[in-house]
Tab-separated table of C-alpha atoms in Angstrom:
chain	number	residue	atom	x	y	z
A	42	MET	CA	92.264	136.168	95.617
A	43	ILE	CA	92.349	134.052	98.647
A	44	THR	CA	95.728	132.901	97.981
A	45	ALA	CA	96.907	136.435	98.037
A	46	ILE	CA	94.971	137.393	101.149
A	47	VAL	CA	96.170	134.580	103.230
A	48	GLY	CA	99.701	134.872	102.033
A	49	ILE	CA	100.026	138.521	102.475
A	50	THR	CA	98.526	138.245	105.958
A	51	PHE	CA	101.134	135.830	107.031
A	52	VAL	CA	103.922	137.829	105.867
A	53	VAL	CA	102.451	141.107	107.489
A	54	SER	CA	101.767	139.390	110.774
A	55	TYR	CA	105.704	138.427	111.032
A	56	PHE	CA	106.573	142.211	110.758
A	57	ILE	CA	103.376	143.579	112.612
A	58	PRO	CA	102.842	141.031	115.058
A	59	HIS	CA	99.704	143.147	116.510
A	60	PHE	CA	95.786	143.234	116.344
A	61	PRO	CA	94.308	142.412	113.750
A	62	PHE	CA	97.026	140.641	112.057
A	63	ASN	CA	98.177	138.444	115.072
A	64	ARG	CA	94.522	137.201	115.587
A	65	MET	CA	94.135	136.425	111.556
A	66	ASP	CA	97.550	134.799	111.642
A	67	ALA	CA	96.364	132.584	114.594
A	68	TRP	CA	93.018	132.011	112.833
A	69	PHE	CA	94.534	130.949	109.572
A	70	ALA	CA	96.927	128.535	111.471
A	71	ASP	CA	94.036	126.831	113.019
A	72	TRP	CA	92.009	126.550	109.659
A	73	PHE	CA	95.077	125.132	108.127
A	74	SER	CA	95.176	122.402	110.912
A	75	ILE	CA	91.186	121.836	110.209
A	76	ILE	CA	91.687	121.470	106.583
A	77	GLN	CA	94.683	119.105	106.910
A	78	ALA	CA	92.531	116.863	109.098
A	79	CYS	CA	89.809	116.903	106.236
A	80	ALA	CA	92.449	116.214	103.361
A	81	ILE	CA	93.621	113.050	105.203
A	82	VAL	CA	90.153	111.860	105.210
A	83	LEU	CA	90.375	112.545	101.339
A	84	GLY	CA	93.483	110.498	101.137
A	85	ALA	CA	92.085	107.696	103.353
A	86	LEU	CA	88.765	107.589	101.217
A	87	ASN	CA	90.771	107.267	98.057
A	88	LEU	CA	92.846	104.523	99.460
A	89	LEU	CA	89.602	102.440	100.581
A	90	LYS	CA	87.976	103.093	97.270
A	91	LEU	CA	90.902	101.862	95.221
A	92	SER	CA	91.330	98.864	97.655
A	93	ALA	CA	87.664	98.131	97.723
A	94	GLN	CA	87.507	98.169	93.606
A	95	LYS	CA	90.243	95.556	93.665
A	96	VAL	CA	88.431	93.507	96.123
A	97	ILE	CA	85.102	93.695	94.551
A	98	GLY	CA	86.417	93.061	91.190
A	99	LYS	CA	88.546	90.346	92.417
A	100	LYS	CA	91.461	91.872	90.391
A	101	LYS	CA	95.219	90.645	90.934
A	102	ASP	CA	96.303	90.505	94.532
A	103	TRP	CA	92.862	91.511	95.998
A	104	GLY	CA	93.682	89.585	99.022
A	105	TYR	CA	96.475	92.210	99.928
A	106	ALA	CA	93.985	95.272	99.173
A	107	LEU	CA	91.697	93.492	101.600
A	108	VAL	CA	94.410	93.458	104.053
A	109	ILE	CA	94.842	97.122	103.609
A	110	ILE	CA	91.254	97.888	104.341
A	111	LEU	CA	91.305	95.544	107.491
A	112	SER	CA	94.556	96.902	108.778
A	113	PHE	CA	93.168	100.560	108.208
A	114	ALA	CA	89.886	99.657	109.985
A	115	LEU	CA	91.448	97.966	112.786
A	116	ILE	CA	93.734	101.120	114.000
A	117	THR	CA	91.176	103.559	113.178
A	118	ILE	CA	88.463	102.079	115.167
A	119	VAL	CA	90.860	101.308	117.974
A	120	GLY	CA	92.203	104.948	117.883
A	121	LEU	CA	88.722	106.512	117.567
A	122	SER	CA	87.312	104.661	120.145
A	123	GLU	CA	89.793	105.599	122.898
A	124	GLY	CA	89.241	109.270	123.026
A	125	SER	CA	91.735	112.127	122.978
A	126	ASP	CA	94.069	110.194	125.314
A	127	TYR	CA	94.569	107.481	122.573
A	128	ARG	CA	98.344	107.995	122.882
A	129	ASP	CA	98.877	107.313	126.408
A	130	PRO	CA	100.830	104.023	127.174
A	131	GLY	CA	98.620	101.025	127.662
A	132	THR	CA	95.899	101.958	125.031
A	133	GLY	CA	95.151	99.764	122.329
A	134	PHE	CA	96.475	102.294	119.856
A	135	ASP	CA	99.748	102.659	121.583
A	136	TRP	CA	99.900	98.817	121.476
A	137	LEU	CA	99.375	98.887	117.590
A	138	TYR	CA	101.727	101.638	117.196
A	139	VAL	CA	104.625	100.007	119.185
A	140	ASN	CA	104.280	96.627	117.959
A	141	MET	CA	102.939	97.039	114.518
A	142	PHE	CA	103.685	100.502	112.885
A	143	ILE	CA	107.427	100.915	114.690
A	144	PRO	CA	108.524	97.462	113.429
A	145	LEU	CA	107.090	97.970	110.198
A	146	SER	CA	108.299	101.267	109.394
A	147	ALA	CA	112.037	100.993	110.962
A	148	THR	CA	112.360	97.805	109.017
A	149	MET	CA	111.180	99.274	105.920
A	150	PHE	CA	113.705	102.116	106.173
A	151	SER	CA	116.445	99.892	107.243
A	152	ILE	CA	116.142	97.615	104.053
A	153	LEU	CA	116.937	100.972	102.095
A	154	ALA	CA	120.688	100.461	103.454
A	155	PHE	CA	120.962	97.246	101.196
A	156	PHE	CA	119.473	98.948	98.265
A	157	VAL	CA	121.456	102.151	98.663
A	158	ALA	CA	124.618	100.095	99.120
A	159	SER	CA	123.982	98.057	95.902
A	160	ALA	CA	122.902	101.091	93.895
A	161	SER	CA	125.878	102.807	95.008
A	162	TYR	CA	128.307	99.969	94.016
A	163	ARG	CA	126.774	99.928	90.761
A	164	ALA	CA	126.626	103.692	90.253
A	165	PHE	CA	129.754	105.107	91.887
A	166	ARG	CA	132.859	105.097	89.673
A	167	ALA	CA	135.674	107.339	90.083
A	168	ARG	CA	135.148	108.321	86.424
A	169	ASN	CA	136.673	112.169	87.040
A	170	PHE	CA	137.954	114.269	90.008
A	171	GLU	CA	134.283	115.264	91.064
A	172	ALA	CA	133.228	111.697	91.334
A	173	THR	CA	136.353	110.799	93.225
A	174	LEU	CA	135.801	113.554	95.850
A	175	LEU	CA	132.127	112.340	96.281
A	176	LEU	CA	133.432	108.820	96.779
A	177	ILE	CA	136.227	109.496	99.133
A	178	ALA	CA	134.025	112.017	101.269
A	179	ALA	CA	131.429	108.997	101.495
A	180	PHE	CA	134.083	106.601	102.461
A	181	PHE	CA	135.595	108.477	105.328
A	182	VAL	CA	132.132	109.768	106.731
A	183	MET	CA	131.099	105.770	106.634
A	184	ILE	CA	134.284	104.210	108.057
A	185	GLY	CA	134.612	107.227	110.527
A	186	ARG	CA	131.340	106.503	111.971
A	187	VAL	CA	132.030	102.831	112.896
A	188	PRO	CA	134.367	101.843	115.774
A	189	VAL	CA	136.582	100.031	113.182
A	190	GLY	CA	137.585	103.201	112.093
A	191	ASP	CA	139.419	104.350	114.985
A	192	VAL	CA	140.786	100.701	115.596
A	193	ILE	CA	142.421	101.098	112.236
A	194	THR	CA	143.900	104.398	113.006
A	195	GLY	CA	144.538	103.719	116.678
A	196	PHE	CA	148.174	104.379	116.576
A	197	MET	CA	147.371	108.096	115.330
A	198	PRO	CA	147.323	110.890	118.017
A	199	GLU	CA	143.980	112.040	119.327
A	200	GLY	CA	142.030	114.410	117.022
A	201	TRP	CA	143.796	112.746	113.898
A	202	ARG	CA	141.794	109.362	113.896
A	203	LEU	CA	139.201	108.430	111.098
A	204	SER	CA	136.143	109.415	113.428
A	205	ASP	CA	137.926	112.912	113.771
A	206	LEU	CA	138.260	113.254	110.068
A	207	ALA	CA	134.570	112.212	109.465
A	208	ASN	CA	133.641	114.866	111.961
A	209	TRP	CA	135.740	117.405	110.258
A	210	ILE	CA	134.226	116.719	106.794
A	211	MET	CA	130.552	116.698	108.438
A	212	ASP	CA	131.501	120.097	110.278
A	213	TYR	CA	133.366	122.034	107.356
A	214	PRO	CA	133.163	120.950	103.687
A	215	GLN	CA	129.914	119.424	104.042
A	216	THR	CA	128.381	122.319	106.066
A	217	ALA	CA	129.742	124.891	103.607
A	218	GLY	CA	128.137	122.927	100.666
A	219	GLN	CA	125.141	122.481	102.533
A	220	ARG	CA	124.754	126.224	103.133
A	221	ALA	CA	125.157	127.139	99.469
A	222	ILE	CA	122.421	124.587	98.994
A	223	MET	CA	120.225	125.875	101.808
A	224	ILE	CA	120.740	129.669	100.522
A	225	GLY	CA	119.785	128.543	96.879
A	226	ILE	CA	116.921	126.804	98.080
A	227	GLY	CA	115.669	129.749	100.382
A	228	LEU	CA	115.694	132.195	97.522
A	229	GLY	CA	114.231	129.551	95.371
A	230	VAL	CA	111.322	129.364	97.794
A	231	VAL	CA	111.035	133.114	98.479
A	232	SER	CA	110.830	133.933	94.747
A	233	THR	CA	108.070	130.996	94.252
A	234	SER	CA	106.457	132.177	97.332
A	235	LEU	CA	106.177	135.532	95.770
A	236	ARG	CA	104.950	134.537	92.592
A	237	VAL	CA	102.084	132.308	94.075
A	238	ILE	CA	101.084	135.266	96.391
A	239	LEU	CA	101.057	137.940	93.537
A	240	GLY	CA	99.019	135.495	91.363
A	241	ILE	CA	101.644	134.948	88.619
A	242	GLU	CA	101.892	131.345	89.383
A	243	ARG	CA	98.369	129.974	89.661
A	244	ALA	CA	98.644	126.130	88.473
A	245	HIS	CA	97.586	124.960	91.813
A	246	ILE	CA	93.859	126.124	91.294
A	247	GLY	CA	93.878	124.492	87.712
A	248	SER	CA	93.384	126.243	84.343
A	249	GLY	CA	90.207	128.321	85.219
A	250	GLU	CA	87.711	126.318	83.320
B	36	MET	CA	97.667	84.790	129.974
B	37	GLU	CA	99.759	87.905	130.343
B	38	ALA	CA	102.756	85.707	129.200
B	39	ALA	CA	101.114	84.469	126.309
B	40	PHE	CA	100.053	87.910	125.298
B	41	GLU	CA	103.769	89.054	125.715
B	42	HIS	CA	104.814	86.194	123.431
B	43	PHE	CA	102.103	87.232	120.888
B	44	ARG	CA	103.378	90.921	121.086
B	45	LEU	CA	107.201	89.546	120.217
B	46	TRP	CA	106.099	86.972	117.698
B	47	LEU	CA	103.902	89.769	115.865
B	48	ALA	CA	106.716	92.354	115.507
B	49	ALA	CA	109.181	89.555	114.601
B	50	PHE	CA	106.725	88.306	111.921
B	51	LEU	CA	106.422	91.673	110.541
B	52	THR	CA	109.982	92.465	110.478
B	53	LEU	CA	110.949	89.324	109.000
B	54	GLY	CA	108.488	89.721	106.383
B	55	ILE	CA	109.804	93.062	105.275
B	56	PHE	CA	113.335	91.607	105.314
B	57	SER	CA	112.262	88.706	103.200
B	58	PHE	CA	112.135	91.041	100.184
B	59	LEU	CA	115.779	91.252	100.200
B	60	TYR	CA	115.542	87.543	98.557
B	61	LYS	CA	112.779	88.557	96.408
B	62	ASP	CA	109.117	89.896	96.067
B	63	ASN	CA	107.001	87.254	97.838
B	64	PRO	CA	103.574	86.921	99.495
B	65	TRP	CA	104.846	87.335	103.070
B	66	TYR	CA	106.504	90.747	102.245
B	67	LYS	CA	103.431	91.754	100.203
B	68	LEU	CA	101.102	90.931	103.339
B	69	SER	CA	103.532	92.810	105.604
B	70	GLU	CA	103.672	95.664	103.065
B	71	ALA	CA	99.847	95.911	102.873
B	72	ILE	CA	99.631	95.869	106.726
B	73	PHE	CA	102.209	98.887	106.950
B	74	VAL	CA	100.211	100.948	104.245
B	75	GLY	CA	96.715	100.279	106.141
B	76	ILE	CA	98.223	100.801	109.460
B	77	SER	CA	100.202	103.944	108.354
B	78	ALA	CA	97.201	105.453	106.721
B	79	GLY	CA	94.985	104.784	109.763
B	80	TYR	CA	97.589	106.004	112.147
B	81	TRP	CA	97.900	109.431	110.685
B	82	PHE	CA	94.023	109.545	110.048
B	83	VAL	CA	93.605	109.195	113.947
B	84	VAL	CA	96.352	111.511	114.794
B	85	LEU	CA	94.932	114.214	112.701
B	86	PHE	CA	91.509	113.634	113.539
B	87	TRP	CA	92.257	113.940	117.432
B	88	ASP	CA	94.898	116.443	117.409
B	89	ASN	CA	93.679	118.811	114.719
B	90	PHE	CA	89.877	118.101	114.089
B	91	PHE	CA	88.945	117.408	117.523
B	92	GLY	CA	91.781	119.413	119.392
B	93	LYS	CA	91.222	122.552	117.196
B	94	PHE	CA	87.781	122.516	115.846
B	95	TRP	CA	85.517	120.543	118.151
B	96	VAL	CA	87.086	121.865	121.558
B	97	GLY	CA	87.259	125.557	120.019
B	98	ALA	CA	83.661	125.706	118.366
B	99	GLY	CA	82.126	122.663	117.346
B	100	ASP	CA	81.234	121.177	120.925
B	101	TYR	CA	79.844	124.671	121.954
B	102	THR	CA	77.997	124.939	118.871
B	103	MET	CA	76.107	121.494	119.319
B	104	GLN	CA	75.387	122.314	122.994
B	105	TRP	CA	73.896	125.569	122.159
B	106	LEU	CA	71.667	124.382	119.178
B	107	ALA	CA	70.533	121.437	121.968
B	108	SER	CA	69.601	124.182	124.428
B	109	VAL	CA	67.590	126.280	121.674
B	110	PHE	CA	65.644	123.259	120.918
B	111	THR	CA	65.052	122.060	124.070
B	112	GLY	CA	64.922	125.450	125.930
B	113	GLY	CA	67.673	124.614	128.269
B	114	GLU	CA	70.207	126.793	129.645
B	115	SER	CA	72.745	128.033	126.941
B	116	PRO	CA	76.334	126.749	127.343
B	117	SER	CA	79.144	128.969	128.566
B	118	ALA	CA	81.114	130.545	125.714
B	119	GLU	CA	84.279	130.983	127.498
B	120	GLY	CA	87.313	130.008	125.139
B	121	VAL	CA	85.077	129.431	122.269
B	122	ASP	CA	85.915	130.775	118.809
B	123	LEU	CA	83.252	130.530	116.164
B	124	MET	CA	85.674	131.591	113.555
B	125	LEU	CA	87.020	127.959	113.593
B	126	TRP	CA	83.712	127.182	111.616
B	127	ILE	CA	85.332	128.708	108.514
B	128	GLY	CA	88.126	126.279	108.804
B	129	ALA	CA	85.654	123.455	109.244
B	130	ILE	CA	83.527	124.731	106.244
B	131	LEU	CA	86.867	125.121	104.097
B	132	GLY	CA	87.556	121.448	105.159
B	133	PHE	CA	84.172	120.457	104.034
B	134	LEU	CA	84.815	121.897	100.674
B	135	MET	CA	87.784	119.922	100.374
B	136	LEU	CA	85.892	116.819	100.616
B	137	LEU	CA	83.612	117.892	97.683
B	138	ARG	CA	86.479	117.016	95.334
B	139	LEU	CA	84.877	113.462	95.616
B	140	ILE	CA	81.704	114.868	93.717
B	141	PRO	CA	82.871	115.726	90.260
B	142	LYS	CA	79.787	118.254	89.498
B	143	ILE	CA	80.839	120.670	92.537
B	144	GLY	CA	84.411	119.588	92.798
B	145	TRP	CA	85.507	122.984	91.643
B	146	LEU	CA	84.636	124.176	95.202
B	147	SER	CA	87.615	122.502	96.617
B	148	ARG	CA	89.840	125.100	94.817
B	149	TRP	CA	88.876	127.549	97.619
B	150	PRO	CA	90.523	125.438	100.439
B	151	LEU	CA	93.384	124.444	98.058
B	152	ALA	CA	94.122	128.196	97.290
B	153	PHE	CA	93.998	128.811	101.010
B	154	ILE	CA	96.561	126.214	101.786
B	155	VAL	CA	98.858	127.195	99.038
B	156	GLY	CA	98.667	131.031	100.197
B	157	ALA	CA	99.182	129.893	103.718
B	158	THR	CA	102.342	127.853	102.746
B	159	ALA	CA	103.689	130.645	100.427
B	160	GLY	CA	103.090	133.111	103.132
B	161	LEU	CA	104.962	131.109	106.014
B	162	TRP	CA	107.594	129.613	103.520
B	163	LEU	CA	108.425	133.157	102.343
B	164	ILE	CA	109.235	134.494	105.957
B	165	ASN	CA	110.615	131.215	107.448
B	166	TYR	CA	113.066	130.364	104.243
B	167	ILE	CA	114.475	133.892	104.092
B	168	ALA	CA	114.851	133.903	107.804
B	169	SER	CA	116.273	130.550	108.427
B	170	ASN	CA	117.740	129.485	104.988
B	171	VAL	CA	119.217	132.759	103.954
B	172	MET	CA	119.827	135.358	106.515
B	173	VAL	CA	120.857	132.791	109.496
B	174	GLN	CA	123.016	130.836	107.023
B	175	VAL	CA	124.771	134.111	105.875
B	176	GLN	CA	125.146	135.325	109.190
B	177	ALA	CA	126.654	132.070	110.314
B	178	THR	CA	129.008	132.111	107.293
B	179	MET	CA	130.340	135.647	107.887
B	180	VAL	CA	131.980	135.486	111.164
B	181	PRO	CA	135.749	136.361	112.241
B	182	LEU	CA	138.347	133.756	111.427
B	183	PHE	CA	138.895	133.657	115.254
B	184	SER	CA	137.233	134.665	118.554
B	185	THR	CA	138.022	138.432	119.046
B	186	VAL	CA	137.018	138.259	122.601
B	187	PHE	CA	139.957	137.360	124.896
B	188	GLY	CA	138.772	135.000	127.945
B	189	ALA	CA	137.312	131.597	128.260
B	190	GLY	CA	135.995	130.932	124.846
B	191	PHE	CA	139.035	132.485	123.028
B	192	ASP	CA	140.364	130.171	120.260
B	193	ALA	CA	142.790	131.209	117.616
B	194	GLY	CA	143.958	127.871	116.723
B	195	SER	CA	144.870	127.114	113.057
B	196	GLY	CA	141.962	124.357	113.094
B	197	VAL	CA	139.539	127.312	113.698
B	198	ILE	CA	140.989	129.649	111.299
B	199	ILE	CA	141.200	126.972	108.477
B	200	GLY	CA	137.708	125.825	109.240
B	201	GLY	CA	136.257	129.159	108.999
B	202	LEU	CA	138.040	129.767	105.571
B	203	VAL	CA	136.858	126.380	104.393
B	204	ILE	CA	133.055	127.190	105.181
B	205	PHE	CA	133.460	130.786	103.828
B	206	LEU	CA	135.145	129.550	100.637
B	207	GLY	CA	132.800	126.551	100.260
B	208	THR	CA	129.584	128.533	100.677
B	209	PHE	CA	130.502	131.503	98.279
B	210	SER	CA	131.949	129.224	95.537
B	211	GLY	CA	128.752	126.762	95.948
B	212	LEU	CA	126.647	130.010	95.590
B	213	VAL	CA	128.786	131.144	92.621
B	214	TYR	CA	127.847	127.692	90.868
B	215	PHE	CA	124.305	128.142	91.389
B	216	PHE	CA	124.177	131.437	89.810
B	217	PHE	CA	123.311	130.666	86.260
B	218	SER	CA	122.633	134.171	84.843
B	219	LYS	CA	126.452	134.567	83.962
B	220	ALA	CA	128.230	132.090	81.702
B	221	HIS	CA	130.639	129.992	83.913
B	222	THR	CA	134.025	131.302	82.163
B	223	GLY	CA	137.318	132.637	83.374
B	224	ALA	CA	137.752	133.545	87.296
B	225	PHE	CA	133.923	133.059	87.692
B	226	GLY	CA	133.950	129.644	86.077
B	227	THR	CA	136.999	128.702	88.078
B	228	THR	CA	135.147	129.805	91.224
B	229	ALA	CA	131.888	127.799	90.261
B	230	ARG	CA	134.264	124.581	89.640
B	231	VAL	CA	135.615	124.895	93.301
B	232	GLY	CA	131.895	125.081	94.220
B	233	VAL	CA	131.287	121.937	92.411
B	234	PHE	CA	134.042	120.216	94.624
B	235	PHE	CA	132.460	121.250	97.803
B	236	LEU	CA	129.055	120.263	96.495
B	237	MET	CA	130.434	116.864	95.570
B	238	ILE	CA	131.937	116.406	99.003
B	239	THR	CA	128.636	117.301	100.481
B	240	PHE	CA	126.812	114.823	98.474
B	241	GLY	CA	129.264	112.353	99.358
B	242	ALA	CA	129.149	113.108	103.122
B	243	SER	CA	125.363	113.225	103.029
B	244	PHE	CA	125.244	109.772	101.338
B	245	GLY	CA	127.652	108.057	103.812
B	246	TYR	CA	125.716	109.768	106.666
B	247	THR	CA	122.405	108.463	105.320
B	248	VAL	CA	123.863	104.948	104.848
B	249	MET	CA	124.858	105.047	108.308
B	250	SER	CA	121.622	106.207	109.581
B	251	ARG	CA	119.887	103.469	107.723
B	252	MET	CA	122.490	100.889	109.124
B	253	SER	CA	121.584	102.070	112.605
B	254	LEU	CA	117.997	101.405	111.949
B	255	LEU	CA	118.996	97.792	110.657
B	256	ILE	CA	120.997	97.108	113.763
B	257	GLY	CA	117.885	98.109	115.818
B	258	ARG	CA	115.921	95.609	114.028
B	259	ILE	CA	118.684	92.814	114.246
B	260	ASP	CA	118.991	93.637	117.952
B	261	TYR	CA	115.059	93.297	118.393
B	262	LEU	CA	115.264	89.822	116.428
B	263	LEU	CA	118.364	88.410	118.286
B	264	GLY	CA	117.574	90.038	121.633
B	265	ASP	CA	114.050	90.602	122.296
B	266	TRP	CA	112.549	87.866	120.215
B	267	LEU	CA	115.213	84.888	120.324
B	268	GLY	CA	116.815	86.086	123.541
B	269	MET	CA	120.427	85.466	121.985
B	270	ILE	CA	121.660	88.944	123.074
B	271	LYS	CA	121.273	89.483	126.733
């Protein structure tokens, strides 16, 4: 019932952006944000509970669980104590963000380059025509995105170098495939959303027990 | 003092960066320490951001603060606060948020289904419209275009590159969609079109893969640049 009312309101407010639907749309959007804030409390409490259980029970690697609790406490206390201007340059929160959060997240994502490269080395085999197409497209996009690609094809006229080929692959065949996928996803999301709004799909609220 | 603090800042970021990189050798205590800090800092970061932006910015500014001041004025007999810009309907959002937290108490945890139903309904309603508009209509519109500009003037382009590009996009999108149509057996002309769609999808996956690897590489270069430049001063 709640799901249906909220879902239908959002749909109707798109087509009739006038009172009362526009007002309800704004309220629902605000409530959504407030619930989000409470949901992160739930997530944080869960993380702290699991970490505290590890520390109290002196389980394996409990020291790292303690580090999780301490680092969470550090940034939370600093962030909450600084008021709503917590993100301004020069604040303690900004310092922790720039000197801890950014280096850690950037490095964490950058090491994926090694894992992706090693996984692709093991998995990529030109077994058939489709796999060869994938391999060739990946190769040309990668080599076309680095200066050496244009150095190798420097003798070719402008517009025919490896960087141009990489751009062409990204702009045309890649865009075409991406569009087919996006339209497919779009139609899938629309049908799933309709099922949810109409109450056909209700797994999210449990079995009703 | 300021210089020492600056050194500490550089060393801390370098310590954490190298700690994460050390996993490339093997799992080790330095990596685990950096990972634990990352988990704690990330969770805390989002906690603070959502608290100030969503809870404080929406609820407290819009209704919570006014309600507290009004209650104080009722109990102390003081002047009622101004209700300008106040929206007491935000309390419903706060109550739903509170109900979400009841998941922690198993006996009345079922009450958390109400905010969950709200979230799912809102997401379904928003996505239904957004996806049909941006993922379906806009993409179809962008695909069904003339092979070359029909308007003479500054933007006129009837070069072979534009025509071939337009054909490739139309053919790729159409055949890709045919491949995703599973209600009909992929045989005959339909099957051939679906197979062409697979070719386009493979090129898409390969290109996306290459693009992802290169974006990760640029992050890696950024970190190496930090270590060799900012930290060690080897790159000026």
